[in-house]
GROMACS .gro file of C-alpha atoms in nm:
model
  306
    1MET     CA    1  -1.718  -0.860  -2.692
    2ILE     CA    2  -1.389  -0.706  -2.804
    3ARG     CA    3  -1.358  -0.520  -2.476
    4THR     CA    4  -1.410  -0.847  -2.284
    5PHE     CA    5  -1.144  -1.019  -2.496
    6TYR     CA    6  -0.885  -0.750  -2.421
    7PHE     CA    7  -0.969  -0.758  -2.049
    8ILE     CA    8  -0.910  -1.134  -2.038
    9LEU     CA    9  -0.588  -1.094  -2.238
   10LEU     CA   10  -0.462  -0.833  -1.988
   11LEU     CA   11  -0.528  -1.067  -1.698
   12LEU     CA   12  -0.342  -1.347  -1.872
   13CYS     CA   13  -0.043  -1.121  -1.935
   14SER     CA   14  -0.019  -1.005  -1.574
   15ALA     CA   15  -0.086  -1.340  -1.405
   16HIS     CA   16  -0.067  -1.702  -1.512
   17SER     CA   17  -0.107  -2.037  -1.343
   18SER     CA   18   0.189  -2.252  -1.246
   19PHE     CA   19   0.251  -2.515  -0.981
   20GLY     CA   20   0.139  -2.248  -0.736
   21GLN     CA   21  -0.205  -2.102  -0.789
   22THR     CA   22  -0.115  -1.777  -0.962
   23ILE     CA   23   0.197  -1.589  -1.067
   24VAL     CA   24   0.163  -1.212  -1.045
   25LYS     CA   25   0.396  -0.963  -1.211
   26LEU     CA   26   0.521  -0.709  -0.958
   27TRP     CA   27   0.571  -0.429  -1.208
   28PRO     CA   28   0.315  -0.469  -1.490
   29GLU     CA   29   0.349  -0.098  -1.566
   30GLY     CA   30   0.725  -0.131  -1.622
   31VAL     CA   31   1.015  -0.248  -1.404
   32PRO     CA   32   1.202   0.044  -1.243
   33ASN     CA   33   1.580   0.079  -1.229
   34GLN     CA   34   1.620  -0.134  -1.538
   35LYS     CA   35   1.753  -0.087  -1.889
   36ILE     CA   36   1.731  -0.296  -2.204
   37SER     CA   37   1.999  -0.563  -2.232
   38ASP     CA   38   2.050  -0.898  -2.403
   39GLU     CA   39   2.018  -1.084  -2.073
   40ALA     CA   40   1.752  -1.349  -2.025
   41GLU     CA   41   1.637  -1.535  -1.717
   42TYR     CA   42   1.740  -1.900  -1.702
   43SER     CA   43   1.726  -2.183  -1.452
   44GLU     CA   44   1.907  -2.501  -1.351
   45ASN     CA   45   1.741  -2.793  -1.177
   46THR     CA   46   1.956  -3.049  -1.002
   47GLY     CA   47   1.699  -3.124  -0.733
   48ILE     CA   48   1.716  -2.760  -0.625
   49LEU     CA   49   1.563  -2.525  -0.881
   50LYS     CA   50   1.806  -2.234  -0.920
   51ILE     CA   51   1.684  -1.925  -1.104
   52PHE     CA   52   1.940  -1.679  -1.247
   53ASN     CA   53   1.920  -1.334  -1.411
   54VAL     CA   54   1.567  -1.245  -1.304
   55GLN     CA   55   1.436  -0.978  -1.541
   56ASP     CA   56   1.066  -0.963  -1.453
   57PRO     CA   57   1.004  -0.995  -1.075
   58THR     CA   58   0.699  -1.194  -0.970
   59LEU     CA   59   0.506  -1.329  -0.673
   60GLU     CA   60   0.386  -1.686  -0.685
   61VAL     CA   61   0.068  -1.712  -0.479
   62PHE     CA   62  -0.012  -2.011  -0.256
   63LEU     CA   63  -0.343  -1.994  -0.068
   64PRO     CA   64  -0.471  -2.242   0.189
   65SER     CA   65  -0.825  -2.368   0.156
   66LYS     CA   66  -1.087  -2.131   0.295
   67THR     CA   67  -1.164  -2.364   0.583
   68LEU     CA   68  -0.802  -2.346   0.703
   69ARG     CA   69  -0.728  -1.974   0.665
   70ILE     CA   70  -0.621  -1.791   0.982
   71GLY     CA   71  -0.563  -1.449   0.827
   72LYS     CA   72  -0.183  -1.450   0.829
   73ALA     CA   73   0.040  -1.426   0.523
   74VAL     CA   74   0.413  -1.459   0.458
   75ILE     CA   75   0.622  -1.336   0.166
   76ILE     CA   76   0.913  -1.578   0.112
   77CYS     CA   77   1.255  -1.468  -0.015
   78PRO     CA   78   1.464  -1.765  -0.135
   79GLY     CA   79   1.837  -1.753  -0.080
   80GLY     CA   80   2.125  -1.800  -0.322
   81GLY     CA   81   2.393  -1.548  -0.226
   82TYR     CA   82   2.231  -1.275  -0.440
   83ARG     CA   83   2.355  -1.476  -0.742
   84TYR     CA   84   2.058  -1.707  -0.795
   85LEU     CA   85   1.733  -1.802  -0.618
   86SER     CA   86   1.694  -2.143  -0.453
   87TYR     CA   87   1.336  -2.124  -0.566
   88ASN     CA   88   1.184  -2.456  -0.459
   89PHE     CA   89   1.403  -2.560  -0.164
   90GLU     CA   90   1.376  -2.220   0.009
   91GLY     CA   91   1.056  -2.099  -0.156
   92THR     CA   92   0.773  -2.309  -0.288
   93ASP     CA   93   0.841  -2.605  -0.057
   94PHE     CA   94   0.802  -2.379   0.243
   95ALA     CA   95   0.493  -2.211   0.092
   96LYS     CA   96   0.315  -2.547   0.092
   97LEU     CA   97   0.402  -2.603   0.458
   98LEU     CA   98   0.265  -2.258   0.546
   99ASN     CA   99  -0.056  -2.341   0.361
  100SER     CA  100  -0.098  -2.656   0.571
  101LYS     CA  101  -0.105  -2.425   0.876
  102GLY     CA  102  -0.369  -2.197   0.723
  103ILE     CA  103  -0.117  -1.928   0.626
  104ALA     CA  104  -0.114  -1.767   0.282
  105ALA     CA  105   0.228  -1.765   0.115
  106PHE     CA  106   0.382  -1.559  -0.164
  107VAL     CA  107   0.717  -1.665  -0.311
  108LEU     CA  108   0.914  -1.362  -0.430
  109LYS     CA  109   1.121  -1.396  -0.745
  110TYR     CA  110   1.334  -1.085  -0.696
  111ARG     CA  111   1.600  -0.932  -0.918
  112LEU     CA  112   1.961  -1.021  -0.855
  113PRO     CA  113   2.219  -0.741  -0.845
  114ASP     CA  114   2.475  -0.906  -1.072
  115SER     CA  115   2.245  -0.840  -1.370
  116LYS     CA  116   2.375  -0.596  -1.631
  117SER     CA  117   2.013  -0.494  -1.694
  118LEU     CA  118   2.015  -0.295  -1.369
  119ILE     CA  119   2.100   0.072  -1.342
  120THR     CA  120   2.168   0.077  -0.966
  121PRO     CA  121   2.214  -0.293  -0.889
  122ASN     CA  122   2.220  -0.297  -0.508
  123ILE     CA  123   1.877  -0.135  -0.462
  124ALA     CA  124   1.682  -0.364  -0.699
  125PRO     CA  125   1.608  -0.645  -0.447
  126LEU     CA  126   1.474  -0.393  -0.194
  127GLN     CA  127   1.259  -0.228  -0.462
  128ASP     CA  128   1.103  -0.566  -0.538
  129ALA     CA  129   1.053  -0.651  -0.169
  130GLN     CA  130   0.882  -0.317  -0.098
  131ARG     CA  131   0.651  -0.356  -0.398
  132ALA     CA  132   0.573  -0.716  -0.298
  133MET     CA  133   0.467  -0.611   0.052
  134ARG     CA  134   0.252  -0.330  -0.084
  135TYR     CA  135   0.092  -0.557  -0.341
  136VAL     CA  136  -0.001  -0.825  -0.087
  137ARG     CA  137  -0.134  -0.561   0.153
  138SER     CA  138  -0.342  -0.404  -0.126
  139GLN     CA  139  -0.495  -0.744  -0.207
  140ALA     CA  140  -0.557  -0.857   0.152
  141GLU     CA  141  -0.933  -0.884   0.111
  142THR     CA  142  -0.897  -1.077  -0.215
  143TYR     CA  143  -0.661  -1.328  -0.055
  144GLY     CA  144  -0.855  -1.361   0.271
  145ILE     CA  145  -0.582  -1.221   0.494
  146SER     CA  146  -0.548  -0.936   0.742
  147PRO     CA  147  -0.353  -0.635   0.612
  148ASN     CA  148  -0.189  -0.618   0.956
  149GLN     CA  149  -0.069  -0.979   0.968
  150ILE     CA  150   0.168  -0.993   0.673
  151GLY     CA  151   0.524  -1.101   0.743
  152ILE     CA  152   0.831  -1.165   0.534
  153MET     CA  153   1.076  -1.450   0.571
  154GLY     CA  154   1.404  -1.523   0.404
  155PHE     CA  155   1.678  -1.782   0.391
  156SER     CA  156   2.048  -1.690   0.380
  157ALA     CA  157   2.079  -1.395   0.136
  158GLY     CA  158   1.699  -1.397   0.118
  159GLY     CA  159   1.713  -1.346   0.494
  160HIS     CA  160   1.928  -1.042   0.431
  161LEU     CA  161   1.665  -0.906   0.194
  162ALA     CA  162   1.388  -0.974   0.447
  163ALA     CA  163   1.589  -0.798   0.720
  164THR     CA  164   1.663  -0.511   0.480
  165LEU     CA  165   1.292  -0.462   0.422
  166GLY     CA  166   1.234  -0.484   0.797
  167THR     CA  167   1.479  -0.198   0.855
  168HIS     CA  168   1.440   0.006   0.533
  169TYR     CA  169   1.067  -0.020   0.467
  170ASN     CA  170   1.030   0.360   0.492
  171ASP     CA  171   1.309   0.439   0.247
  172THR     CA  172   1.199   0.577  -0.088
  173VAL     CA  173   1.370   0.347  -0.336
  174TYR     CA  174   1.137   0.389  -0.636
  175GLU     CA  175   0.893   0.646  -0.768
  176PRO     CA  176   0.527   0.565  -0.690
  177THR     CA  177   0.328   0.478  -1.000
  178THR     CA  178   0.009   0.320  -0.865
  179PRO     CA  179  -0.221   0.375  -0.563
  180MET     CA  180  -0.075   0.069  -0.390
  181ASP     CA  181   0.260   0.248  -0.364
  182SER     CA  182   0.112   0.475  -0.097
  183LEU     CA  183   0.063   0.176   0.135
  184SER     CA  184   0.310   0.087   0.407
  185ALA     CA  185   0.587  -0.155   0.310
  186ARG     CA  186   0.655  -0.243   0.674
  187PRO     CA  187   0.629  -0.616   0.742
  188ASP     CA  188   0.430  -0.708   1.053
  189PHE     CA  189   0.690  -0.969   1.146
  190LEU     CA  190   1.020  -1.114   1.022
  191VAL     CA  191   1.133  -1.476   0.997
  192LEU     CA  192   1.506  -1.509   0.929
  193ALA     CA  193   1.659  -1.851   0.863
  194TYR     CA  194   2.041  -1.864   0.873
  195PRO     CA  195   2.035  -1.504   0.745
  196VAL     CA  196   2.311  -1.289   0.608
  197ILE     CA  197   2.283  -0.978   0.827
  198THR     CA  198   2.607  -0.782   0.833
  199MET     CA  199   2.829  -0.655   0.554
  200LYS     CA  200   3.109  -0.585   0.802
  201GLU     CA  201   3.412  -0.795   0.881
  202PRO     CA  202   3.472  -1.043   1.033
  203TYR     CA  203   3.123  -1.196   0.999
  204ALA     CA  204   3.013  -1.080   0.653
  205HIS     CA  205   2.929  -1.346   0.398
  206LYS     CA  206   3.174  -1.236   0.131
  207GLY     CA  207   2.982  -1.383  -0.163
  208SER     CA  208   2.659  -1.204  -0.074
  209ARG     CA  209   2.844  -0.879  -0.011
  210ARG     CA  210   3.032  -0.903  -0.338
  211ASN     CA  211   2.718  -0.984  -0.538
  212LEU     CA  212   2.497  -0.724  -0.370
  213LEU     CA  213   2.742  -0.436  -0.373
  214VAL     CA  214   2.912  -0.541  -0.700
  215GLN     CA  215   3.202  -0.296  -0.730
  216GLU     CA  216   3.049  -0.037  -0.495
  217ALA     CA  217   3.145  -0.162  -0.149
  218THR     CA  218   3.178   0.189  -0.008
  219SER     CA  219   3.169   0.245   0.367
  220ASP     CA  220   2.824   0.407   0.335
  221LEU     CA  221   2.677   0.109   0.150
  222ILE     CA  222   2.839  -0.139   0.387
  223GLU     CA  223   2.674   0.041   0.679
  224PHE     CA  224   2.340   0.078   0.496
  225TYR     CA  225   2.321  -0.296   0.431
  226SER     CA  226   2.457  -0.405   0.770
  227ASN     CA  227   2.110  -0.455   0.908
  228GLU     CA  228   2.214  -0.493   1.269
  229LEU     CA  229   2.304  -0.122   1.253
  230GLN     CA  230   1.964  -0.022   1.114
  231VAL     CA  231   1.739  -0.167   1.384
  232ASP     CA  232   1.518   0.072   1.580
  233GLU     CA  233   1.213   0.047   1.803
  234ASN     CA  234   0.985   0.014   1.500
  235THR     CA  235   1.161  -0.289   1.353
  236PRO     CA  236   0.907  -0.575   1.335
  237PRO     CA  237   0.904  -0.866   1.582
  238THR     CA  238   1.153  -1.124   1.461
  239PHE     CA  239   1.213  -1.500   1.472
  240LEU     CA  240   1.567  -1.622   1.398
  241VAL     CA  241   1.708  -1.972   1.347
  242HIS     CA  242   2.069  -2.067   1.277
  243ALA     CA  243   2.317  -2.352   1.326
  244SER     CA  244   2.635  -2.300   1.527
  245ASP     CA  245   2.840  -2.498   1.277
  246ASP     CA  246   2.733  -2.286   0.978
  247LYS     CA  247   3.053  -2.243   0.775
  248GLY     CA  248   2.887  -2.030   0.508
  249VAL     CA  249   2.716  -1.758   0.709
  250PRO     CA  250   2.854  -1.736   1.065
  251VAL     CA  251   2.595  -1.769   1.340
  252MET     CA  252   2.707  -1.429   1.468
  253ASN     CA  253   2.494  -1.277   1.191
  254SER     CA  254   2.178  -1.388   1.371
  255ILE     CA  255   2.321  -1.305   1.713
  256LEU     CA  256   2.411  -0.949   1.607
  257PHE     CA  257   2.058  -0.889   1.481
  258TYR     CA  258   1.902  -1.043   1.792
  259GLU     CA  259   2.116  -0.825   2.020
  260ALA     CA  260   2.019  -0.513   1.825
  261LEU     CA  261   1.651  -0.604   1.853
  262LYS     CA  262   1.680  -0.653   2.230
  263GLN     CA  263   1.861  -0.319   2.268
  264HIS     CA  264   1.558  -0.152   2.112
  265ASP     CA  265   1.299  -0.359   2.303
  266VAL     CA  266   1.173  -0.531   1.987
  267PRO     CA  267   1.014  -0.871   2.060
  268ALA     CA  268   1.246  -1.141   1.929
  269GLU     CA  269   1.307  -1.513   1.955
  270ILE     CA  270   1.622  -1.694   1.847
  271HIS     CA  271   1.697  -2.066   1.814
  272ILE     CA  272   2.057  -2.177   1.769
  273TYR     CA  273   2.114  -2.545   1.696
  274PRO     CA  274   2.455  -2.708   1.749
  275LYS     CA  275   2.457  -2.879   1.409
  276GLY     CA  276   2.295  -2.824   1.073
  277GLY     CA  277   2.545  -2.633   0.863
  278HIS     CA  278   2.425  -2.381   0.612
  279GLY     CA  279   2.120  -2.406   0.389
  280PHE     CA  280   1.922  -2.668   0.581
  281GLY     CA  281   1.583  -2.542   0.464
  282LEU     CA  282   1.305  -2.749   0.621
  283ALA     CA  283   1.577  -2.973   0.773
  284ILE     CA  284   1.398  -3.292   0.671
  285LYS     CA  285   1.577  -3.601   0.809
  286LYS     CA  286   1.804  -3.383   1.020
  287GLY     CA  287   1.688  -3.504   1.361
  288HIS     CA  288   1.633  -3.241   1.629
  289LEU     CA  289   1.693  -2.960   1.380
  290SER     CA  290   1.381  -3.063   1.187
  291THR     CA  291   1.169  -2.935   1.477
  292TRP     CA  292   1.264  -2.574   1.409
  293THR     CA  293   0.948  -2.518   1.208
  294ASP     CA  294   0.741  -2.628   1.510
  295ARG     CA  295   0.908  -2.354   1.711
  296LEU     CA  296   0.832  -2.108   1.430
  297PHE     CA  297   0.461  -2.188   1.420
  298GLU     CA  298   0.437  -2.169   1.799
  299TRP     CA  299   0.596  -1.824   1.781
  300MET     CA  300   0.365  -1.710   1.503
  301GLU     CA  301   0.063  -1.819   1.707
  302SER     CA  302   0.191  -1.612   2.001
  303LEU     CA  303   0.224  -1.290   1.801
  304GLU     CA  304  -0.009  -1.017   1.919
  305LEU     CA  305  -0.080  -0.832   1.595
  306GLU     CA  306  -0.356  -0.575   1.560
   0.00000   0.00000   0.00000
């Protein structure tokens, strides 16, 4: 009886219900690259739920009904310039749409590099993204998905994180502590919505670069995180969407990544809309732009994944 009680308590500590179905801690054995500080996570909700100072990274799980499941899954990285997470507008709202198409969704609450809790700030988001991919892959049977049909998508700075995982999935950025850490962190496909891609002038989004690299904007780090320079023939197939009139993150970010993919014969599709600005999310009530998700689902259906 006591043993059963402690088992139930452990489950409650590592996962709890929310407006998704389950929230899973990414690092129940202890968060790497982190020190004790007086920081605490907090949020602001003015229609968009913004989460700041993430201390304990999580995945919020959204599963479609069993009758709808098609075996695909997507990890979602909300944007926010690496300063906060636009958690509902570029996270949970999209997870619900994916579910309606039979696709499992996992919203990643990743650490933000401006936290003084971090030892090496710039690597923390990639650590969380790698662990998230390995966790979802390790639980594929539980969630009713194929371990070879797991993609990652991101919006704005979240798009940068998704592209960073797509180009740095083989990098060792944390010490393995569980059997799941031996699994591949390579996404099977990438979906990048108005993504930050480059850290180089003249197209870098200065806020994302400043927040990610903090005071360490060395030439090596700028090149490491300029994802158009990191593409190779093993980079996952990629879907990109952007607006030409984006004043926050220039459309050349998506174009640079698309050109790099084509140079390495990586399957890629790009949609550039004349209007939409930055941060359009699902683009509800934005006319022609609102059809971008139709193009995405058509592309996902066309993917030939093993």
